Coordinates of C-alpha atoms in Angstrom, one line a residue:
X304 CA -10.9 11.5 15.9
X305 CA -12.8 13.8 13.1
X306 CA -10.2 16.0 12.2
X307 CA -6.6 16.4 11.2
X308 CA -4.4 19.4 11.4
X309 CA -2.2 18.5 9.1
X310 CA -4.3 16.7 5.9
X311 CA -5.2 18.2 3.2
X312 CA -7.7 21.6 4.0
X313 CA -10.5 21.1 1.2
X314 CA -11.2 17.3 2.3
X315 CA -13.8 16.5 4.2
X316 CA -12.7 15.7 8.2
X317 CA -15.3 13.0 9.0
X318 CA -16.4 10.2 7.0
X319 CA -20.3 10.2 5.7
X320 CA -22.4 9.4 8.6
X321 CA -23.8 6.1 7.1
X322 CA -20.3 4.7 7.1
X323 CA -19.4 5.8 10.8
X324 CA -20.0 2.1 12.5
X325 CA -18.5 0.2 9.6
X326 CA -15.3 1.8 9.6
X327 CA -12.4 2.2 11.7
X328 CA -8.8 4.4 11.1
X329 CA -6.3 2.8 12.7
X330 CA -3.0 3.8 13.6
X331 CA 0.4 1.7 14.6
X332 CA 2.8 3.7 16.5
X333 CA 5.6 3.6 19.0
X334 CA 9.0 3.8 18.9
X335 CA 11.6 2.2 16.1
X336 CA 12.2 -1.5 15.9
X337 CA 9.3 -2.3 18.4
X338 CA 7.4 -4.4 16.0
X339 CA 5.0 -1.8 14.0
X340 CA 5.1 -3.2 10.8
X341 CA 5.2 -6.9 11.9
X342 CA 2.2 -6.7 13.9
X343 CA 0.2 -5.2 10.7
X344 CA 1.6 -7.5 8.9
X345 CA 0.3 -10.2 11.0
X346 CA -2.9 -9.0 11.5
X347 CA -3.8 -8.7 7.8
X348 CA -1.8 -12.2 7.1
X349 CA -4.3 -14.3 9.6
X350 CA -7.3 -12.1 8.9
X351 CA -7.0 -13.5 5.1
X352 CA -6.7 -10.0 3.5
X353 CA -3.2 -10.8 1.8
X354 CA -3.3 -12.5 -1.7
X355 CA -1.9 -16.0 -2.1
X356 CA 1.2 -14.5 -4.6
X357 CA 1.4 -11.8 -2.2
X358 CA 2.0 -14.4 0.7
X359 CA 4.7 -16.1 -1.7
X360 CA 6.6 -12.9 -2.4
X361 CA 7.0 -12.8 0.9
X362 CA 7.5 -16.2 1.6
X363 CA 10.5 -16.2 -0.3
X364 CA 11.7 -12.6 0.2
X365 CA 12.0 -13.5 4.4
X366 CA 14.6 -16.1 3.6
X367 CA 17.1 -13.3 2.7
X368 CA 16.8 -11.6 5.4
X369 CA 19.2 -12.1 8.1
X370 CA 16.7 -10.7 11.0
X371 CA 14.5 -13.4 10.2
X372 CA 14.5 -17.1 11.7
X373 CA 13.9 -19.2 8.5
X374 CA 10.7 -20.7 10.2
X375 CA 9.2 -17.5 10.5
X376 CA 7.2 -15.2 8.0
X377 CA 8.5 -11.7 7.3
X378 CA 5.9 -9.7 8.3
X379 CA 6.6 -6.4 7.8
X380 CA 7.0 -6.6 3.8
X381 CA 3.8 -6.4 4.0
X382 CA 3.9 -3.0 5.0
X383 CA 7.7 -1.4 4.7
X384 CA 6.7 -0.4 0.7
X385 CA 10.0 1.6 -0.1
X386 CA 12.9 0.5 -0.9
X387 CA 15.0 2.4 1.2
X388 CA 12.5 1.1 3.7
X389 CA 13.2 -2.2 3.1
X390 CA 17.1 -1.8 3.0
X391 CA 17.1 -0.6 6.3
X392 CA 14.6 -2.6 8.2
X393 CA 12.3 0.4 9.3
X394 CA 9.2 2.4 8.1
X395 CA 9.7 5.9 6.9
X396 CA 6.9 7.0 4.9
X397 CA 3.8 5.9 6.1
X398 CA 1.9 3.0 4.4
X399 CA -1.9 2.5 4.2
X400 CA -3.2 -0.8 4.3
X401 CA -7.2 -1.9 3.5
X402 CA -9.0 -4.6 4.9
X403 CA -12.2 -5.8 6.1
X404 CA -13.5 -8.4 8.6
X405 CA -16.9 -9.9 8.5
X406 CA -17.8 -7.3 10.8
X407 CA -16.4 -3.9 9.8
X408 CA -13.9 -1.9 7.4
X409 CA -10.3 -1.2 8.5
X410 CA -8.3 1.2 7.1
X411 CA -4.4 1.1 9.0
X412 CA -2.1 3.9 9.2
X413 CA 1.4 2.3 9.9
X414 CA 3.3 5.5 10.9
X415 CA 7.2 5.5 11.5
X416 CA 9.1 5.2 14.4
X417 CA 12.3 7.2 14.1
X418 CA 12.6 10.5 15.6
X419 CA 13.2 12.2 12.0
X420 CA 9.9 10.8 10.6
X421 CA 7.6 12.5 13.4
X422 CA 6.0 14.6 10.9
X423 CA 4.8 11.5 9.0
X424 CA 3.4 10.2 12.2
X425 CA 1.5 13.5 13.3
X426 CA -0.1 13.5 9.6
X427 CA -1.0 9.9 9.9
X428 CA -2.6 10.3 13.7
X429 CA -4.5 13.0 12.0
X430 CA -6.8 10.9 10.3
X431 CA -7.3 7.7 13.2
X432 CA -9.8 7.0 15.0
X433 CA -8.2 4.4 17.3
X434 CA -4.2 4.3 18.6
X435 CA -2.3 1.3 18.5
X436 CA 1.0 2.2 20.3
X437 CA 3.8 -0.6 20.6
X438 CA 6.0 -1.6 23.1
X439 CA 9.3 -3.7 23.1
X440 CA 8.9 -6.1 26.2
X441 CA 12.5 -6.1 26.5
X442 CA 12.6 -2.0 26.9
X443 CA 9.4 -0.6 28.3
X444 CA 8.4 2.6 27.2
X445 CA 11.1 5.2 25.4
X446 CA 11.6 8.6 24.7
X447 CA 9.8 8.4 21.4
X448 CA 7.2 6.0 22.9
X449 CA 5.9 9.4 25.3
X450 CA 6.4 11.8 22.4
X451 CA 3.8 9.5 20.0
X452 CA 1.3 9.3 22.9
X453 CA 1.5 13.0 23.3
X454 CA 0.9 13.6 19.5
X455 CA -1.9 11.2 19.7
X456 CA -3.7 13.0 22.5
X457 CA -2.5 16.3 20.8
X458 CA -4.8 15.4 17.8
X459 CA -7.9 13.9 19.8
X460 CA -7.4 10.4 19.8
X461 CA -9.5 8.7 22.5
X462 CA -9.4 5.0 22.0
X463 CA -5.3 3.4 22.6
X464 CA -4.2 0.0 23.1
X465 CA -1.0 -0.3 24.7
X466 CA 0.4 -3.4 22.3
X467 CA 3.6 -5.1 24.8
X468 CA 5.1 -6.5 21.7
X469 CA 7.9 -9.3 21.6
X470 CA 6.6 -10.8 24.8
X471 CA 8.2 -14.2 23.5
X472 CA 11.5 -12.9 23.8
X473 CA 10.7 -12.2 27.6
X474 CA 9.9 -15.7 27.9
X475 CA 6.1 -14.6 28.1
X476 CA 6.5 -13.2 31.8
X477 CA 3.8 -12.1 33.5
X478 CA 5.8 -9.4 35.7
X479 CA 7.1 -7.7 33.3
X480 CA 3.8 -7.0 31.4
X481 CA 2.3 -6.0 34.2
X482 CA 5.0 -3.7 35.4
X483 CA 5.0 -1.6 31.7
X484 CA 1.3 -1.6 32.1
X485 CA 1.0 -0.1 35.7
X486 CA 3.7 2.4 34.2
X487 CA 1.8 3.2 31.3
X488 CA -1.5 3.7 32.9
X489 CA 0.3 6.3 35.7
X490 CA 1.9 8.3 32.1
X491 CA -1.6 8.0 30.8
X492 CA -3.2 9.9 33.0
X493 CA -2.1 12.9 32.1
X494 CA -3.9 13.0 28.6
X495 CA -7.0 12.8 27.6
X496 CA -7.8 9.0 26.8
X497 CA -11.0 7.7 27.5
X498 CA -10.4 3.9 26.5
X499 CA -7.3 2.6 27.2
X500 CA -6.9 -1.6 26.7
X501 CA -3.4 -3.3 27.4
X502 CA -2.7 -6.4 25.3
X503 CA 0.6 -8.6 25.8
X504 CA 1.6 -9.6 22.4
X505 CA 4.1 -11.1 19.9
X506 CA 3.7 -10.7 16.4
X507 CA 6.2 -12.6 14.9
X508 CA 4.7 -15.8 16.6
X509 CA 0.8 -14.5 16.7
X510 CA 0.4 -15.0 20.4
X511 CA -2.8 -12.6 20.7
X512 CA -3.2 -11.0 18.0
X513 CA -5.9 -12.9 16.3
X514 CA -6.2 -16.0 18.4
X515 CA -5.6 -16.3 22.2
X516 CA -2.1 -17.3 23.7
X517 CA -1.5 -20.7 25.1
X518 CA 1.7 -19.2 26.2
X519 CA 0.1 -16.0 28.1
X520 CA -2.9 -18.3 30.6
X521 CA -2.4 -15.8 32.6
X522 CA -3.9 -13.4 30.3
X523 CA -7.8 -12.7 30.0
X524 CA -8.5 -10.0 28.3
X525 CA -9.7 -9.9 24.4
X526 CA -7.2 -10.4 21.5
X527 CA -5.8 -7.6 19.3
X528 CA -8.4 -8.3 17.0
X529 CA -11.1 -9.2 19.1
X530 CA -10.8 -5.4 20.6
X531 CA -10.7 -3.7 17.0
X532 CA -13.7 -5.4 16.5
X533 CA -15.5 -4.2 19.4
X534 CA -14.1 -0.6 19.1
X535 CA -16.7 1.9 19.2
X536 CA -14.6 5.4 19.1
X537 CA -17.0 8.2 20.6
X538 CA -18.8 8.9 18.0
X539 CA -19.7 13.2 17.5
X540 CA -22.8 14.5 19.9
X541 CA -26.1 14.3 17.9
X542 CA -26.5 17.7 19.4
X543 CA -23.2 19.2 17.6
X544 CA -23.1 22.6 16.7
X545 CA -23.0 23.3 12.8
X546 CA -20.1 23.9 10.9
X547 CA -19.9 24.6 7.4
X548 CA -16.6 26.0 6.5
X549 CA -17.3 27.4 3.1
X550 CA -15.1 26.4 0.0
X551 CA -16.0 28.5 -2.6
X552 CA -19.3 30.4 -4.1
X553 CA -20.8 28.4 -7.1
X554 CA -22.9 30.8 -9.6
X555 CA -25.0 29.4 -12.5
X556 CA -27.7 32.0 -13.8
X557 CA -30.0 32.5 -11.1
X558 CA -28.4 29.9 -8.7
X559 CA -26.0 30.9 -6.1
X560 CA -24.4 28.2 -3.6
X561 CA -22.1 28.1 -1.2
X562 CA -20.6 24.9 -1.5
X563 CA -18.6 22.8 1.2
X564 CA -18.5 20.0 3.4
X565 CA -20.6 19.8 6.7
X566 CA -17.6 19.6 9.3
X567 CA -19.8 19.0 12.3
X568 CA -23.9 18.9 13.5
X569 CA -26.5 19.2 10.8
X570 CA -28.5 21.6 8.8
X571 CA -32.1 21.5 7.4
X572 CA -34.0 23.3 4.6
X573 CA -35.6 26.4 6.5
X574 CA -33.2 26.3 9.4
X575 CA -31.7 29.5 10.1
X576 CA -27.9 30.3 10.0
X577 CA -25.6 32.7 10.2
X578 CA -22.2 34.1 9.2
X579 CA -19.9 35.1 12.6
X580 CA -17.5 37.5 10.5
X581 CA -20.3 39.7 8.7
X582 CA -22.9 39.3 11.7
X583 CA -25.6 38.4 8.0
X584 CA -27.8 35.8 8.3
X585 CA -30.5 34.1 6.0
X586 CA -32.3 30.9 6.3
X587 CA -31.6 27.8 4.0
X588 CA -33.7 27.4 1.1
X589 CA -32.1 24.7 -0.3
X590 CA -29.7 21.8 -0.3
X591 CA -27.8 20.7 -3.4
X592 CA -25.7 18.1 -3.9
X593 CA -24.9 15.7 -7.3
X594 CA -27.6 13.5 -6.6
X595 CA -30.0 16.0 -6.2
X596 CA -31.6 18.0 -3.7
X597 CA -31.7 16.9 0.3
X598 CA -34.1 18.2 3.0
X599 CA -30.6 18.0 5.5
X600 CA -27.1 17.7 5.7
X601 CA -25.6 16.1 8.2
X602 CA -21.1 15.9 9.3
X603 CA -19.2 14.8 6.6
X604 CA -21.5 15.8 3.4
X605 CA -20.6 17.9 0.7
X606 CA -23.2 20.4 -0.5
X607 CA -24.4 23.1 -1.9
X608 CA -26.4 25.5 0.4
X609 CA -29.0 28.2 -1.3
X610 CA -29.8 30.7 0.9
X611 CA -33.0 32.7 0.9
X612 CA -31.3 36.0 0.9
X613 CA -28.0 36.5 -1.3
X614 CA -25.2 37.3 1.3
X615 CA -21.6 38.4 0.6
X616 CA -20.3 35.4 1.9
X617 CA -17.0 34.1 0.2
X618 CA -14.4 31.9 0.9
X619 CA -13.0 31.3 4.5
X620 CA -16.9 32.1 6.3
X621 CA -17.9 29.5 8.5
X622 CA -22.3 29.0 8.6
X623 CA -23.4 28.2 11.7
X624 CA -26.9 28.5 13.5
X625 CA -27.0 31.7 15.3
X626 CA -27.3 30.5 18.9
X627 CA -23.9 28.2 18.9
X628 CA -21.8 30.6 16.6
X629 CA -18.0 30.3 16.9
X630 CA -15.7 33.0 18.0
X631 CA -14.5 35.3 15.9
X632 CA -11.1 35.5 17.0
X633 CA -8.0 37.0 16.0
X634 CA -5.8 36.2 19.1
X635 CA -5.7 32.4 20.2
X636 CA -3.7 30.1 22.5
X637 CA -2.6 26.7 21.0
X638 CA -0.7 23.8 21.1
X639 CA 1.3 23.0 18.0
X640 CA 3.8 20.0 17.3
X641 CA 6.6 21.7 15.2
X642 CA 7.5 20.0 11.7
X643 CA 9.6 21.9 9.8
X644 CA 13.2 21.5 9.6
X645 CA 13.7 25.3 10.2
X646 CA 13.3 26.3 13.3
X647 CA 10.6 29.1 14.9
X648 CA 11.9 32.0 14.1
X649 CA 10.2 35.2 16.1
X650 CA 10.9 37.3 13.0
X651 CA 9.8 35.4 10.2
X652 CA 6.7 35.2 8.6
X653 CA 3.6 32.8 9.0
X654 CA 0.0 32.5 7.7
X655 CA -2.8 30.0 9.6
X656 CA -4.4 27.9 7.9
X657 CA -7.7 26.7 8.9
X658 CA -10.7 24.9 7.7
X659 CA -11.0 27.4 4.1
X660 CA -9.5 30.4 5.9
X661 CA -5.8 31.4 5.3
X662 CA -4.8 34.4 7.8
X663 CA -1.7 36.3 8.3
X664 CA 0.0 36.0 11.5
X665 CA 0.6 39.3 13.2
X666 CA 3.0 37.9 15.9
X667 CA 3.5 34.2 17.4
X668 CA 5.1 33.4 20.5
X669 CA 6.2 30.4 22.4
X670 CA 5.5 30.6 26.2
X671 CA 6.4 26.6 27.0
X672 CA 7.8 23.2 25.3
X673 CA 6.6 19.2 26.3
X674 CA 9.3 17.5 28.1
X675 CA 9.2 14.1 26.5
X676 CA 10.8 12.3 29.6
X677 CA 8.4 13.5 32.4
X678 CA 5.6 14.6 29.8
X679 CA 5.9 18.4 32.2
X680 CA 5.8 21.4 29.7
X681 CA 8.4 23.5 30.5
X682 CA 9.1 27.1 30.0
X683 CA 10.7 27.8 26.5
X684 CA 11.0 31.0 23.7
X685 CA 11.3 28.8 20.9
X686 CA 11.1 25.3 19.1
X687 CA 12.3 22.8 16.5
X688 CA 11.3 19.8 14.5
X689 CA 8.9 17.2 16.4
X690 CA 8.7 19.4 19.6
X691 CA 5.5 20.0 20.7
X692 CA 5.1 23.5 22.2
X693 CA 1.9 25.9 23.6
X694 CA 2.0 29.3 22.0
X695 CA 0.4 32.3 21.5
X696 CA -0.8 33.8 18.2
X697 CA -2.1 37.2 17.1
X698 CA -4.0 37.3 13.8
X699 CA -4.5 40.2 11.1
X700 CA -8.0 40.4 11.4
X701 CA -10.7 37.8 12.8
X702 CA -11.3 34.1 11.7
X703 CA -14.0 32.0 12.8
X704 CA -12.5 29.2 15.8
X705 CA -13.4 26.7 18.3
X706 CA -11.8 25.1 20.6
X707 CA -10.5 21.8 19.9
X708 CA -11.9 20.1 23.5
X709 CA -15.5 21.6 22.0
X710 CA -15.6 21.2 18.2
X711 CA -12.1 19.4 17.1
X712 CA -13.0 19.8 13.2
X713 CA -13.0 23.9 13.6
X714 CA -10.8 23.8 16.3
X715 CA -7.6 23.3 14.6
X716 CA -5.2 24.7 12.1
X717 CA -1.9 24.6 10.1
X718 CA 1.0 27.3 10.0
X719 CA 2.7 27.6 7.1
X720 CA 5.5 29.6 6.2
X721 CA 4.4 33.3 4.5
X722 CA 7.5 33.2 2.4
X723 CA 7.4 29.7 0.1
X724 CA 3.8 28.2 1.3
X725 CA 5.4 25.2 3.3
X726 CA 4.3 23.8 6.7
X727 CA 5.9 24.7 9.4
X728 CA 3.0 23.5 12.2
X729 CA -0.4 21.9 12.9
X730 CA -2.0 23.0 16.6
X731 CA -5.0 22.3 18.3
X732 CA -6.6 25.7 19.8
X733 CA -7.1 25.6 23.4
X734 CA -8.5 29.5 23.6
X735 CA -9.5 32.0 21.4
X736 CA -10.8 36.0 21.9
X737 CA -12.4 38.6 19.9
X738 CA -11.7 42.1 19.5
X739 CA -8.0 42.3 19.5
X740 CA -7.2 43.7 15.9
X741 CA -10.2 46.4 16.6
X742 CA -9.2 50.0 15.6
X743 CA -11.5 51.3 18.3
X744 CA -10.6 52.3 21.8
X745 CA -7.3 50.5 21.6
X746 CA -4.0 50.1 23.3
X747 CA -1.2 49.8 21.6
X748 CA 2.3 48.4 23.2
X749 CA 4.7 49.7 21.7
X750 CA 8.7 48.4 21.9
X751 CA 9.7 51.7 23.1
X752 CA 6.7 51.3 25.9
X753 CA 8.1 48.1 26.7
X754 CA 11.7 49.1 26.9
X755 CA 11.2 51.6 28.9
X756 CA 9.5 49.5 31.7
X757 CA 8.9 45.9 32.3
X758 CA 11.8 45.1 29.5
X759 CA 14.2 47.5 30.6
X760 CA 16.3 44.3 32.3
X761 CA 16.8 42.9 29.1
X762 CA 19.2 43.2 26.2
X763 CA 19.6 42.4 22.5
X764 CA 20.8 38.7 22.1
X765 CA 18.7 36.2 20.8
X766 CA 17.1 34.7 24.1
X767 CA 16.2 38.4 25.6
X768 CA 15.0 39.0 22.1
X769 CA 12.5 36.4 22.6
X770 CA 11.9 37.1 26.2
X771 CA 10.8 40.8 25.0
X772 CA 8.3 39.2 22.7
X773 CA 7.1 36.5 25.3
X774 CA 6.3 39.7 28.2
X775 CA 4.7 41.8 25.2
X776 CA 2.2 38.9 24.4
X777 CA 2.0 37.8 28.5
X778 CA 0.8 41.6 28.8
X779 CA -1.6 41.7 25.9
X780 CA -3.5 38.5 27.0
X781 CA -3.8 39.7 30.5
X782 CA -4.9 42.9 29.1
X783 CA -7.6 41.3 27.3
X784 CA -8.9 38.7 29.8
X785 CA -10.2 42.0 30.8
X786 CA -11.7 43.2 27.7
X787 CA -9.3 45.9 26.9
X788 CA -8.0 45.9 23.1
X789 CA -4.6 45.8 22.8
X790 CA -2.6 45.6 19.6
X791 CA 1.1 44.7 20.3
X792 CA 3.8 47.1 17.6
X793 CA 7.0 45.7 18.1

């Protein structure tokens, strides 16, 4: 994927386009205790990219350990880097690992498994470009298992392999592969995955991982590594429309730039561009960067553009070419995975963050919540930490958006909490509309409007609380799916 909706704003959201083939993010989830860290470890301990005092600290830090057969390698020291990690036999943070192959750059995300460390998985599936999500043999899939998938397809990834991990401890049986892979492949299909490559493995004992199983002759496909190294993850459309979120105005005597990174397409001197909030435009005069000048800039650079007329353009604008502009919106629909400890609170208040834009939130509302056992949203007013509910938001004035399913890198954001700053939420935006905040020729509903008609069933507890605002906002978006303005005062 080329974005994340819950790194680190100001970075850029794809990596240079001359490093695009030679690099792949790659991210280890599942469910705790299904062998995460261990298959890492593995990978990077036959792939030669663990040092030879490395290989005896962990040689002799496996003999303590009363999980480990004392024939058998440790492998997820490698990766469980904390020492409350290690204590307890789990990942919690998540740990980055580097290595490389004769063929490419890896960079793996090893994300945690527990329910209470969601959050650290989300971040991490921000940044991957590829999904590998475990499987205990012995179990099948689990609660957690279809609540990782979800959060993978929630932030765009396209490429899984379905790792059936511990297969040695099933005796290596055929059956039971095959029966969590047809089961898989049915829970599958409702996201979005465009690759999907099942691989019976054991890491403790390397049966597929880097080298084929004599245990599995049953078994055809390619090895764990073998498939990594073959990975091509859909790379972005040459035909992209621009993006340039813009960071911040650089001024130095008669030079004035608006620097940022390119977060999709590309841009050339002379090309023509515009900005959707203002409605100015100008053409590009120049392209500076700290190597000097460029004719173009393509996804993922960092520049400086000169425009040929000076246009008050700050902060939070988004450039584009006039023809494939995004919407200025200030009402959107979304999905969100929820990451706070606190839960959504109706009354409290929240600012979105996007790209270099931060914008009040005039109202949010939560129409429906992922069930994680039959992967069915469900009707719901309100969420906590790790659920992954759709809502609806109403903005203080307009921001530039896309949808996620057309431009992922503009088409996500984070909430964060108006009163200290911290995040509450990252969402993907599944529609956006103009013209709701307009002053002109608007319709206001009002709480006393409301109350006097379609609310008039409902009370003052918390849940018809909720159910007030979650008619108000039904009303306003049907309102204007018909192009009438409506601002909703309650």
């Amino acid at each position: 994927m080329t974005l994340a909706a819950l790194v680190d704003r100001d970075v850029a959201v794809a990596a240079p386009a001359e490093a695009a083939g030679s690099m792949l993010r790659l991210l280890t989830c599942g469910s705790v205790d299904d062998g995460k860290s261990t298959l890492i470890g593995r990978l990077l301990w036959d792939s030669g990219a663990v040092s030879e005092d490395q290989k005896a600290s962990v040689l002799a830090q496996s003999q303590g350990r009363s999980n480990v057969n004392g024939e058998h390698v440790d492998f997820s020291l490698l990766l469980d880097g904390l020492q409350a990690e290690r204590e307890q036999g789990i990942t919690i943070d998540i740990a980055w690992r580097f290595f490389e192959s004769p063929s490419r750059r890896y960079v793996i995300i090893d994300a945690p498994g527990h329910e209470q460390y969601t959050r650290n998985m989300a971040t991490g599936a921000s940044h991957a470009d590829v999904a590998i999500l475990l499987i205990d043999a012995r179990h099948g899939a689990k609660r957690q298992t279809r609540r990782h998938a979800a959060i993978c397809d929630l932030v765009g990834i396209k490429n899984v392999v379905l790792a059936v991990n511990k297969m040695d401890l099933t005796g290596f049986d055929e059956a039971r592969f095959r029966e969590i892979e047809a089961d898989f492949t049915a829970m599958a299909g409702r996201f979005g995955f465009t690759d999907i490559q099942t691989i019976p493995v054991s890491a403790l004992t390397g049966d597929n991982v880097s080298e084929p199983s004599g245990n599995m002759p049953w078994y055809d496909g390619p090895t764990l590594l073998d498939y990594l190294e073959a990975a091509n993850p859909a790379a972005e459309a040459q035909d992209a429309p621009f993006r340039f979120p813009v960071q911040t105005v650089l001024r130095d005597g008669d030079f004035r730039g608006l620097a940022g990174t390119v977060a999709s397409g590309a841009i050339a001197v002379g090309d023509r561009i515009t900005d959707i909030r203002s409605g100015l435009a100008a053409s590009i005069a120049r392209i500076a960067t700290m190597d000097g000048d460029r004719e173009m800039a393509a996804a993922g650079d960092a520049v400086a553009l000169e425009l040929d007329t000076d246009l008050d353009i700050s902060r939070g604008a988004v450039l584009s070419e006039p023809a494939t502009a995004p919407v200025n919106a200030d009402v959107l629909e979304a999905r969100i995975v929820w990451v706070a400890e606190t839960p959504f609170d109706p009354e409290a208040g929240y600012l979105l963050l996007t790209n270099t834009d931060l914008v009040s939130v005039s109202s949010l509302s939560v129409s429906a919540l992922v069930d994680f056992e039959t992967l069915q949203s469900a009707p719901a007013h309100s969420c906590a930490v790790n659920d992954i509910a759709d809502c609806r938001i109403m903005l203080g004035r307009p921001t530039p958006l896309d949808l996620f399913k057309d431009l992922p890198a503009t088409g996500n954001f984070v909430l964060v909490s108006a009163l200290d700053g911290t995040t509450v939420a990252g969402g993907v935006i599944t529609w956006a509309q103009s013209g709701a905040s307009s002053s002109e020729n608007r319709y206001v509903l009002s709480r006393d409007l409301l109350a006097r008609g379609l609310c008039s069933d409902l009370g003052d507890s918390p849940d018809d609380r909720a159910e007030f605002d979650r008619r108000a906002q039904e009303v306003a978006i049907l309102l204007r799916s018909v192009g009438v303005p409506v601002t909703v005062e309650i």
